[in-house]
Amino acid sequence: MNLMSNELFKAVRYALYAGATAAVGLSAGTVLAQDDSSQKLETITVTGSNIRRVDIETSNPVVTVDRATIERSGKLTVGDLLQQLPSVTGGNVNTQVNNGGAYAGTSSIGLRGLGSQRTLVLINGQRYLNGDPNAIPSSLIERIEVLTDGASAVYGSDAIAGVVNFILRSDYQGAEFRADYGISDHDDGVRKGYHFTFGQTSDKGSIMAGVEYNKQDQILAGNRKFSKNAVDLTAGPNTAPYTFIGGSSSVLGGRIVLPAGNPLRDTFGCSQIVVNPGATGNVADTSNYHCFTNADKYNYATVNLITAPTERTSAFLNGTYHLTDSVDAYLTVMHSKTSSSSQLAPSVITSGAGLRISADSYYNPFGLEFGP
């Protein structure tokens, strides 16, 4: 905006002129007649200014996710929605983190990469003891306010990264039912969701209740090109780093480490051997075994999950009653039951971990006992 625009310039000039005239009149002892004529100025809105303002410079940035955005996202849980915000970074967990038992279908919110333990979660401005956003029914939420700057001076050390405040719906009148269904273009990962909400509002208060149910089927890593193979990174003294499809050195048929001085080292020309495909392995010769290479590694990625199966049922009740003009009683009750599971590659059984393999074992073709 140009501060020297005609209307604003006239207003400033008249004010300075009137102040100067009043000063001269007081010093000279002369009373000047008041000019009854006035000029109507149009409304001037200042959208930007170089004038320093304390309330602007000290305010913190807040990102608001309204109810329309929540519904358009198609997300079954608000935890999955919030993790799409650029400010939510770092080691946050969700149903796509498979190694931790799918974390019982929970999600975490960690702002600015500082972790969920430094991000405060509130419901209507009050601390949310559970902390799992997936346990909050999406039908109950009016909007989500994310304070993307540190607020430890106001809330304490658990708000160093920021604050996420869930504002619940109030004064709701009527009833609604929503259904959600989706499936991936690989014909897996089917999801279903049902939501029923009703409420009543009067002069004495309001009450709102509802139930939710959603289910997400699993997605195997082997069903996607980007996750079906375990990838290794390696480099040598004279070799630049490069990647290759690899996996675990603990192969399904077993990997045998030949100790120093064992004559089989001279037979095979290496210190580690694995059984040939289709061979019985009863005799330790080149027709049954070959030297272990990267191509023999076990590809554990195919049986892992990139989306864990989750089933959740929720119920909620939110009410307010006006006892007097200045006293209100309120109640918020939420119940959530979640079932989730994970799937990992088989664990390794090794003699190096203290296990002894008997010489009479069906899986031991060498007639010798193996131990630590």
CSV table of C-alpha atoms in Angstrom, one decimal:
chain,number,residue,atom,x,y,z
A,1,MET,CA,0.0,0.0,0.0
A,2,ASN,CA,1.3,3.6,-0.8
A,3,LEU,CA,1.1,5.7,2.4
A,4,MET,CA,1.2,8.8,0.3
A,5,SER,CA,-2.2,8.1,-1.3
A,6,ASN,CA,-4.5,11.1,-1.7
A,7,GLU,CA,-7.0,10.2,1.0
A,8,LEU,CA,-4.5,9.2,3.7
A,9,PHE,CA,-2.2,12.1,2.8
A,10,LYS,CA,-5.1,14.6,3.2
A,11,ALA,CA,-6.1,13.1,6.6
A,12,VAL,CA,-2.5,13.3,7.9
A,13,ARG,CA,-2.1,16.9,6.5
A,14,TYR,CA,-5.3,18.1,8.1
A,15,ALA,CA,-4.3,16.6,11.4
A,16,LEU,CA,-0.9,18.2,11.3
A,17,TYR,CA,-2.4,21.5,10.2
A,18,ALA,CA,-5.0,21.5,13.0
A,19,GLY,CA,-2.3,20.7,15.6
A,20,ALA,CA,-0.1,23.5,14.4
A,21,THR,CA,-3.0,26.0,14.3
A,22,ALA,CA,-4.0,25.0,17.9
A,23,ALA,CA,-0.4,25.5,19.1
A,24,VAL,CA,-0.1,29.0,17.5
A,25,GLY,CA,-3.5,30.0,18.8
A,26,LEU,CA,-2.6,29.1,22.4
A,27,SER,CA,0.7,30.9,22.2
A,28,ALA,CA,-0.9,34.1,20.7
A,29,GLY,CA,-3.9,34.1,22.9
A,30,THR,CA,-6.2,34.1,19.9
A,31,VAL,CA,-9.3,31.9,19.7
A,32,LEU,CA,-9.9,30.6,16.2
A,33,ALA,CA,-13.3,29.7,15.0
A,34,GLN,CA,-13.9,26.0,14.5
A,35,ASP,CA,-14.4,24.9,10.9
A,36,ASP,CA,-17.6,22.9,10.8
A,37,SER,CA,-16.9,21.6,7.3
A,38,SER,CA,-15.8,17.9,7.3
A,39,GLN,CA,-14.6,15.6,4.6
A,40,LYS,CA,-15.8,11.9,4.6
A,41,LEU,CA,-12.9,9.5,4.2
A,42,GLU,CA,-13.2,6.0,2.7
A,43,THR,CA,-12.2,3.0,4.8
A,44,ILE,CA,-8.5,2.4,4.5
A,45,THR,CA,-7.3,-1.2,5.2
A,46,VAL,CA,-3.6,-1.6,5.8
A,47,THR,CA,-2.5,-5.1,4.7
A,48,GLY,CA,1.2,-4.5,5.1
A,49,SER,CA,3.3,-2.0,7.0
A,50,ASN,CA,6.9,-1.5,8.2
A,51,ILE,CA,5.6,-0.2,11.5
A,52,ARG,CA,6.7,-2.6,14.3
A,53,ARG,CA,3.9,-4.2,16.2
A,54,VAL,CA,4.5,-6.4,19.2
A,55,ASP,CA,1.3,-8.4,18.7
A,56,ILE,CA,2.3,-9.4,15.2
A,57,GLU,CA,6.0,-10.0,15.8
A,58,THR,CA,5.5,-12.2,18.8
A,59,SER,CA,2.5,-14.3,17.4
A,60,ASN,CA,3.2,-17.9,16.6
A,61,PRO,CA,2.2,-19.6,13.3
A,62,VAL,CA,-0.8,-21.8,13.5
A,63,VAL,CA,-1.9,-24.3,10.8
A,64,THR,CA,-5.7,-25.1,10.9
A,65,VAL,CA,-7.2,-28.2,9.4
A,66,ASP,CA,-10.9,-27.7,9.2
A,67,ARG,CA,-13.6,-30.3,9.0
A,68,ALA,CA,-14.1,-30.0,5.3
A,69,THR,CA,-10.4,-30.9,4.8
A,70,ILE,CA,-10.7,-33.9,7.1
A,71,GLU,CA,-13.7,-35.3,5.1
A,72,ARG,CA,-12.1,-34.6,1.7
A,73,SER,CA,-8.9,-36.4,2.7
A,74,GLY,CA,-10.5,-39.8,2.7
A,75,LYS,CA,-8.3,-40.8,5.7
A,76,LEU,CA,-9.9,-43.2,8.1
A,77,THR,CA,-7.9,-41.8,11.0
A,78,VAL,CA,-6.8,-38.2,11.8
A,79,GLY,CA,-3.3,-39.5,12.7
A,80,ASP,CA,-2.7,-40.5,9.0
A,81,LEU,CA,-4.0,-37.1,8.0
A,82,LEU,CA,-1.8,-35.1,10.3
A,83,GLN,CA,1.3,-37.0,9.3
A,84,GLN,CA,0.9,-35.5,5.8
A,85,LEU,CA,1.6,-32.0,7.2
A,86,PRO,CA,5.1,-30.7,6.3
A,87,SER,CA,5.8,-29.8,9.9
A,88,VAL,CA,5.2,-33.4,11.1
A,89,THR,CA,8.6,-35.0,10.5
A,90,GLY,CA,10.9,-37.5,12.2
A,91,GLY,CA,10.4,-40.9,13.5
A,92,ASN,CA,6.6,-41.0,13.8
A,93,VAL,CA,4.9,-44.3,13.9
A,94,ASN,CA,1.7,-45.4,12.2
A,95,THR,CA,0.1,-48.6,10.8
A,96,GLN,CA,2.8,-48.6,8.0
A,97,VAL,CA,5.5,-49.2,10.6
A,98,ASN,CA,5.6,-53.0,10.7
A,99,ASN,CA,8.6,-53.8,13.0
A,100,GLY,CA,6.9,-52.7,16.2
A,101,GLY,CA,3.9,-55.0,16.1
A,102,ALA,CA,2.2,-52.3,14.0
A,103,TYR,CA,2.1,-50.3,17.3
A,104,ALA,CA,-1.4,-51.6,18.0
A,105,GLY,CA,-2.8,-49.4,15.2
A,106,THR,CA,-1.6,-46.1,16.9
A,107,SER,CA,-0.1,-43.1,15.3
A,108,SER,CA,2.3,-40.5,16.8
A,109,ILE,CA,2.7,-36.8,16.1
A,110,GLY,CA,6.1,-35.3,16.3
A,111,LEU,CA,6.6,-31.7,15.0
A,112,ARG,CA,9.8,-30.4,13.4
A,113,GLY,CA,11.6,-33.8,13.9
A,114,LEU,CA,11.8,-33.4,17.7
A,115,GLY,CA,9.7,-36.4,18.5
A,116,SER,CA,6.2,-37.0,19.8
A,117,GLN,CA,7.5,-36.7,23.4
A,118,ARG,CA,8.2,-33.1,22.8
A,119,THR,CA,4.9,-32.4,21.0
A,120,LEU,CA,1.9,-31.6,23.2
A,121,VAL,CA,-1.5,-33.0,22.2
A,122,LEU,CA,-4.6,-31.2,23.5
A,123,ILE,CA,-8.4,-31.7,23.2
A,124,ASN,CA,-10.3,-28.4,23.6
A,125,GLY,CA,-7.2,-26.9,25.1
A,126,GLN,CA,-6.8,-29.6,27.7
A,127,ARG,CA,-4.0,-32.3,27.8
A,128,TYR,CA,-4.9,-35.5,26.1
A,129,LEU,CA,-3.5,-38.2,28.3
A,130,ASN,CA,-3.7,-41.0,25.7
A,131,GLY,CA,-1.9,-39.0,23.1
A,132,ASP,CA,-3.0,-41.3,20.2
A,133,PRO,CA,-4.8,-39.2,17.6
A,134,ASN,CA,-6.3,-42.4,16.0
A,135,ALA,CA,-8.4,-42.9,19.2
A,136,ILE,CA,-10.2,-39.6,18.5
A,137,PRO,CA,-13.2,-40.2,16.2
A,138,SER,CA,-13.0,-38.0,13.2
A,139,SER,CA,-16.8,-37.3,13.4
A,140,LEU,CA,-16.2,-35.6,16.7
A,141,ILE,CA,-13.7,-33.1,15.4
A,142,GLU,CA,-14.6,-29.6,14.3
A,143,ARG,CA,-11.0,-28.6,13.4
A,144,ILE,CA,-7.4,-29.2,14.3
A,145,GLU,CA,-5.0,-26.4,15.2
A,146,VAL,CA,-1.3,-27.1,14.9
A,147,LEU,CA,1.1,-24.6,16.6
A,148,THR,CA,4.2,-25.2,14.6
A,149,ASP,CA,6.5,-23.3,16.9
A,150,GLY,CA,7.8,-24.1,20.4
A,151,ALA,CA,5.4,-23.3,23.2
A,152,SER,CA,7.4,-24.5,26.2
A,153,ALA,CA,7.1,-21.2,27.9
A,154,VAL,CA,3.3,-21.6,28.1
A,155,TYR,CA,2.8,-25.4,28.3
A,156,GLY,CA,6.1,-26.8,29.6
A,157,SER,CA,8.8,-29.0,28.3
A,158,ASP,CA,6.5,-31.4,26.5
A,159,ALA,CA,5.6,-28.6,24.0
A,160,ILE,CA,9.1,-27.7,22.9
A,161,ALA,CA,8.3,-28.9,19.3
A,162,GLY,CA,4.8,-27.4,19.3
A,163,VAL,CA,1.2,-28.1,20.1
A,164,VAL,CA,-1.6,-29.9,18.4
A,165,ASN,CA,-5.1,-29.0,19.6
A,166,PHE,CA,-8.2,-30.9,18.6
A,167,ILE,CA,-11.3,-28.7,18.8
A,168,LEU,CA,-14.5,-30.9,19.2
A,169,ARG,CA,-17.8,-30.1,17.6
A,170,SER,CA,-20.5,-28.5,19.7
A,171,ASP,CA,-24.1,-27.2,19.3
A,172,TYR,CA,-24.7,-30.0,16.8
A,173,GLN,CA,-28.3,-30.6,15.7
A,174,GLY,CA,-29.4,-33.6,13.7
A,175,ALA,CA,-28.0,-36.9,12.6
A,176,GLU,CA,-25.7,-38.1,9.8
A,177,PHE,CA,-24.3,-41.4,8.5
A,178,ARG,CA,-21.2,-41.8,6.3
A,179,ALA,CA,-19.7,-44.8,4.7
A,180,ASP,CA,-16.2,-45.2,3.2
A,181,TYR,CA,-14.8,-47.9,0.9
A,182,GLY,CA,-11.5,-48.1,-0.9
A,183,ILE,CA,-9.2,-50.6,-2.6
A,184,SER,CA,-5.8,-50.2,-4.2
A,185,ASP,CA,-5.1,-50.6,-7.9
A,186,HIS,CA,-3.3,-53.9,-7.0
A,187,ASP,CA,-6.6,-55.3,-5.7
A,188,ASP,CA,-5.4,-55.4,-2.0
A,189,GLY,CA,-5.4,-53.1,1.0
A,190,VAL,CA,-9.2,-53.0,1.1
A,191,ARG,CA,-10.5,-50.4,3.7
A,192,LYS,CA,-14.0,-49.9,5.0
A,193,GLY,CA,-15.4,-47.3,7.3
A,194,TYR,CA,-18.8,-46.4,8.8
A,195,HIS,CA,-19.7,-43.4,10.9
A,196,PHE,CA,-23.0,-42.5,12.6
A,197,THR,CA,-23.4,-39.3,14.6
A,198,PHE,CA,-26.4,-37.6,16.2
A,199,GLY,CA,-26.9,-34.6,18.4
A,200,GLN,CA,-29.4,-32.3,20.1
A,201,THR,CA,-29.1,-28.6,21.1
A,202,SER,CA,-31.3,-26.4,23.3
A,203,ASP,CA,-31.1,-23.3,25.4
A,204,LYS,CA,-30.0,-25.5,28.4
A,205,GLY,CA,-27.1,-27.1,26.5
A,206,SER,CA,-26.1,-29.6,23.9
A,207,ILE,CA,-25.3,-33.3,23.5
A,208,MET,CA,-23.6,-35.2,20.7
A,209,ALA,CA,-22.8,-38.9,20.4
A,210,GLY,CA,-21.8,-41.4,17.8
A,211,VAL,CA,-20.0,-44.6,16.8
A,212,GLU,CA,-17.4,-45.3,14.3
A,213,TYR,CA,-16.0,-48.5,12.7
A,214,ASN,CA,-13.1,-48.8,10.2
A,215,LYS,CA,-11.0,-51.7,9.0
A,216,GLN,CA,-7.8,-51.7,6.9
A,217,ASP,CA,-6.5,-54.9,5.2
A,218,GLN,CA,-2.9,-55.7,5.0
A,219,ILE,CA,-0.6,-55.0,2.1
A,220,LEU,CA,2.4,-57.2,1.5
A,221,ALA,CA,5.7,-55.6,0.5
A,222,GLY,CA,6.1,-58.3,-2.1
A,223,ASN,CA,3.1,-56.9,-4.0
A,224,ARG,CA,4.9,-53.6,-4.8
A,225,LYS,CA,7.9,-53.0,-7.0
A,226,PHE,CA,9.4,-50.5,-4.7
A,227,SER,CA,9.4,-52.8,-1.7
A,228,LYS,CA,9.6,-56.4,-2.9
A,229,ASN,CA,13.4,-56.7,-2.7
A,230,ALA,CA,15.8,-56.1,0.1
A,231,VAL,CA,18.5,-53.7,-1.2
A,232,ASP,CA,22.1,-53.8,0.0
A,233,LEU,CA,24.8,-51.0,-0.2
A,234,THR,CA,28.4,-52.1,-0.5
A,235,ALA,CA,31.8,-50.7,-1.4
A,236,GLY,CA,35.4,-51.9,-1.6
A,237,PRO,CA,38.8,-50.4,-1.2
A,238,ASN,CA,39.0,-49.7,-4.9
A,239,THR,CA,35.2,-49.8,-5.7
A,240,ALA,CA,32.7,-47.0,-5.5
A,241,PRO,CA,29.6,-47.6,-3.4
A,242,TYR,CA,26.8,-49.4,-5.3
A,243,THR,CA,23.5,-51.1,-4.5
A,244,PHE,CA,22.3,-54.5,-5.4
A,245,ILE,CA,19.4,-56.8,-4.6
A,246,GLY,CA,20.5,-58.7,-1.5
A,247,GLY,CA,19.0,-59.6,1.8
A,248,SER,CA,20.1,-61.6,4.8
A,249,SER,CA,23.1,-63.8,4.9
A,250,SER,CA,21.1,-66.3,6.9
A,251,VAL,CA,19.7,-68.2,4.0
A,252,LEU,CA,16.7,-70.6,4.1
A,253,GLY,CA,18.9,-73.7,3.4
A,254,GLY,CA,21.5,-72.7,5.9
A,255,ARG,CA,25.0,-71.2,5.5
A,256,ILE,CA,27.9,-73.2,6.8
A,257,VAL,CA,31.1,-71.4,7.9
A,258,LEU,CA,34.1,-73.6,7.5
A,259,PRO,CA,36.7,-73.0,10.3
A,260,ALA,CA,40.3,-72.3,9.5
A,261,GLY,CA,42.2,-75.5,8.7
A,262,ASN,CA,39.1,-77.4,7.6
A,263,PRO,CA,40.1,-79.4,4.4
A,264,LEU,CA,36.7,-78.4,2.8
A,265,ARG,CA,38.1,-74.9,2.4
A,266,ASP,CA,40.6,-76.3,-0.2
A,267,THR,CA,37.8,-78.3,-1.8
A,268,PHE,CA,35.5,-75.4,-2.4
A,269,GLY,CA,38.1,-72.5,-2.4
A,270,CYS,CA,36.1,-70.5,0.2
A,271,SER,CA,35.2,-70.3,3.8
A,272,GLN,CA,31.4,-70.3,3.5
A,273,ILE,CA,29.2,-72.8,1.6
A,274,VAL,CA,25.5,-73.2,1.0
A,275,VAL,CA,23.5,-76.2,-0.4
A,276,ASN,CA,22.8,-76.3,-4.1
A,277,PRO,CA,19.1,-75.9,-5.2
A,278,GLY,CA,17.5,-79.3,-5.3
A,279,ALA,CA,20.5,-81.1,-3.8
A,280,THR,CA,20.1,-83.4,-0.7
A,281,GLY,CA,23.2,-82.0,1.0
A,282,ASN,CA,24.1,-85.4,2.4
A,283,VAL,CA,27.6,-85.3,1.1
A,284,ALA,CA,29.9,-82.3,1.5
A,285,ASP,CA,31.1,-82.0,-2.1
A,286,THR,CA,30.7,-79.6,-5.0
A,287,SER,CA,27.7,-81.5,-6.3
A,288,ASN,CA,25.8,-80.7,-3.2
A,289,TYR,CA,27.3,-77.3,-2.1
A,290,HIS,CA,28.7,-74.2,-3.6
A,291,CYS,CA,30.5,-71.1,-2.2
A,292,PHE,CA,28.2,-68.5,-0.7
A,293,THR,CA,27.7,-65.3,-2.7
A,294,ASN,CA,25.4,-62.3,-2.5
A,295,ALA,CA,23.0,-64.0,-4.9
A,296,ASP,CA,22.4,-66.6,-2.2
A,297,LYS,CA,21.1,-64.1,0.3
A,298,TYR,CA,17.6,-64.5,1.6
A,299,ASN,CA,15.2,-61.8,0.4
A,300,TYR,CA,13.2,-61.2,3.6
A,301,ALA,CA,11.4,-58.1,2.2
A,302,THR,CA,8.7,-60.0,0.3
A,303,VAL,CA,6.9,-61.4,3.4
A,304,ASN,CA,7.0,-58.1,5.4
A,305,LEU,CA,4.1,-55.7,5.5
A,306,ILE,CA,4.0,-52.1,4.2
A,307,THR,CA,0.5,-51.7,5.7
A,308,ALA,CA,-0.5,-53.6,8.8
A,309,PRO,CA,-4.1,-54.9,9.1
A,310,THR,CA,-6.1,-52.8,11.6
A,311,GLU,CA,-9.6,-52.9,12.9
A,312,ARG,CA,-11.0,-50.2,15.1
A,313,THR,CA,-14.3,-49.5,16.8
A,314,SER,CA,-15.0,-46.2,18.6
A,315,ALA,CA,-17.8,-44.5,20.5
A,316,PHE,CA,-18.0,-41.0,21.9
A,317,LEU,CA,-20.2,-38.7,23.9
A,318,ASN,CA,-19.8,-34.9,24.2
A,319,GLY,CA,-22.2,-32.8,26.1
A,320,THR,CA,-22.5,-29.4,27.8
A,321,TYR,CA,-25.2,-28.2,30.3
A,322,HIS,CA,-25.7,-24.6,31.4
A,323,LEU,CA,-26.2,-24.7,35.2
A,324,THR,CA,-26.3,-20.9,35.4
A,325,ASP,CA,-25.4,-17.9,33.2
A,326,SER,CA,-21.8,-18.2,34.3
A,327,VAL,CA,-21.4,-21.9,35.2
A,328,ASP,CA,-21.4,-24.8,32.7
A,329,ALA,CA,-21.0,-28.5,33.2
A,330,TYR,CA,-19.4,-30.5,30.4
A,331,LEU,CA,-18.6,-34.1,29.7
A,332,THR,CA,-16.5,-35.8,27.1
A,333,VAL,CA,-16.2,-39.6,26.9
A,334,MET,CA,-14.4,-41.6,24.2
A,335,HIS,CA,-13.9,-45.3,23.9
A,336,SER,CA,-11.8,-47.0,21.3
A,337,LYS,CA,-11.0,-50.7,20.7
A,338,THR,CA,-8.2,-51.5,18.2
A,339,SER,CA,-6.9,-54.7,16.9
A,340,SER,CA,-3.7,-54.8,14.8
A,341,SER,CA,-1.0,-57.2,13.9
A,342,SER,CA,2.3,-57.4,12.1
A,343,GLN,CA,4.2,-59.9,10.0
A,344,LEU,CA,8.0,-60.3,9.8
A,345,ALA,CA,10.4,-62.6,8.1
A,346,PRO,CA,11.3,-65.8,9.9
A,347,SER,CA,13.8,-65.5,12.8
A,348,VAL,CA,17.3,-67.0,12.4
A,349,ILE,CA,18.3,-70.2,14.3
A,350,THR,CA,22.0,-70.4,14.6
A,351,SER,CA,24.6,-72.4,16.6
A,352,GLY,CA,26.4,-69.1,17.2
A,353,ALA,CA,23.6,-68.1,19.5
A,354,GLY,CA,24.2,-71.0,21.9
A,355,LEU,CA,22.0,-73.6,20.1
A,356,ARG,CA,23.4,-77.1,19.8
A,357,ILE,CA,22.5,-79.2,16.7
A,358,SER,CA,22.7,-82.9,17.4
A,359,ALA,CA,24.7,-85.2,15.1
A,360,ASP,CA,21.5,-87.3,14.9
A,361,SER,CA,19.4,-84.4,13.7
A,362,TYR,CA,17.4,-84.9,10.5
A,363,TYR,CA,18.7,-81.5,9.3
A,364,ASN,CA,22.3,-82.3,10.0
A,365,PRO,CA,23.9,-84.3,7.2
A,366,PHE,CA,27.5,-84.2,8.5
A,367,GLY,CA,27.2,-86.7,11.4
A,368,LEU,CA,28.9,-84.2,13.8
A,369,GLU,CA,27.4,-82.2,16.6
A,370,PHE,CA,27.4,-78.4,16.0
A,371,GLY,CA,27.6,-76.0,18.9
A,372,PRO,CA,28.9,-72.6,20.1
